[in-house]
Amino acid sequence: MSTFRQKAIRALYEGSLAEVGDPNPYRGESLALAKLWRRGYMRMLSVRIDCGPAMRRYRGEVEEG
């Protein structure tokens, strides 16, 4: 049996591993878990945007290789 804390950590983790466009699996089940999943999802999106090739070009960083 898992505690709510374990479920919350898992929801946050799953959100950060989701792909762009994935639906929230906690929608309609638990508002708190749905919000945590969304927080992880938003973090994943910001990392993809901030670390992507378009942002590197925008910042003027040179790609090595």
CSV table of C-alpha atoms in Angstrom, one decimal:
chain,number,residue,atom,x,y,z
A,1,MET,CA,0.0,0.0,0.0
A,2,SER,CA,1.5,3.3,-1.0
A,3,THR,CA,1.1,6.5,0.9
A,4,PHE,CA,-0.2,9.7,-0.6
A,5,ARG,CA,3.3,11.1,-0.5
A,6,GLN,CA,4.6,8.3,-2.7
A,7,LYS,CA,1.7,8.8,-5.1
A,8,ALA,CA,2.4,12.5,-5.3
A,9,ILE,CA,6.1,12.0,-6.0
A,10,ARG,CA,5.2,9.4,-8.7
A,11,ALA,CA,2.7,11.8,-10.3
A,12,LEU,CA,5.3,14.6,-10.4
A,13,TYR,CA,7.9,12.2,-11.9
A,14,GLU,CA,5.5,10.8,-14.5
A,15,GLY,CA,4.6,14.4,-15.6
A,16,SER,CA,8.3,15.2,-16.1
A,17,LEU,CA,8.7,12.0,-18.2
A,18,ALA,CA,5.6,12.6,-20.3
A,19,GLU,CA,5.8,13.4,-24.0
A,20,VAL,CA,4.4,16.6,-25.5
A,21,GLY,CA,0.6,16.2,-25.9
A,22,ASP,CA,0.2,13.4,-23.4
A,23,PRO,CA,-3.1,13.6,-21.5
A,24,ASN,CA,-3.1,14.0,-17.7
A,25,PRO,CA,-3.8,10.4,-16.4
A,26,TYR,CA,-4.9,11.9,-13.0
A,27,ARG,CA,-7.6,14.1,-14.5
A,28,GLY,CA,-10.9,13.4,-12.8
A,29,GLU,CA,-9.2,11.1,-10.3
A,30,SER,CA,-7.5,13.4,-7.9
A,31,LEU,CA,-7.1,17.2,-8.2
A,32,ALA,CA,-3.9,17.2,-6.1
A,33,LEU,CA,-2.3,14.5,-8.2
A,34,ALA,CA,-3.4,16.1,-11.5
A,35,LYS,CA,-1.8,19.4,-10.4
A,36,LEU,CA,1.4,17.6,-9.5
A,37,TRP,CA,1.5,15.8,-12.8
A,38,ARG,CA,0.9,19.1,-14.6
A,39,ARG,CA,3.7,20.7,-12.7
A,40,GLY,CA,6.1,17.9,-13.8
A,41,TYR,CA,4.8,18.2,-17.3
A,42,MET,CA,5.4,22.0,-17.4
A,43,ARG,CA,8.9,21.5,-16.0
A,44,MET,CA,9.6,19.0,-18.9
A,45,LEU,CA,8.3,21.5,-21.4
A,46,SER,CA,10.5,24.3,-20.0
A,47,VAL,CA,13.6,22.1,-20.0
A,48,ARG,CA,12.9,21.1,-23.6
A,49,ILE,CA,12.5,24.7,-24.7
A,50,ASP,CA,15.5,26.1,-22.7
A,51,CYS,CA,17.8,23.3,-23.8
A,52,GLY,CA,16.7,22.8,-27.4
A,53,PRO,CA,18.7,23.7,-30.5
A,54,ALA,CA,16.5,26.7,-31.3
A,55,MET,CA,17.2,28.3,-27.9
A,56,ARG,CA,20.9,27.6,-28.3
A,57,ARG,CA,20.9,29.4,-31.7
A,58,TYR,CA,18.9,32.3,-30.1
A,59,ARG,CA,21.5,32.7,-27.3
A,60,GLY,CA,24.3,32.5,-29.8
A,61,GLU,CA,25.8,29.3,-28.4
A,62,VAL,CA,28.0,27.4,-30.8
A,63,GLU,CA,27.4,23.7,-31.2
A,64,GLU,CA,30.5,21.6,-31.1
A,65,GLY,CA,30.8,18.5,-33.2
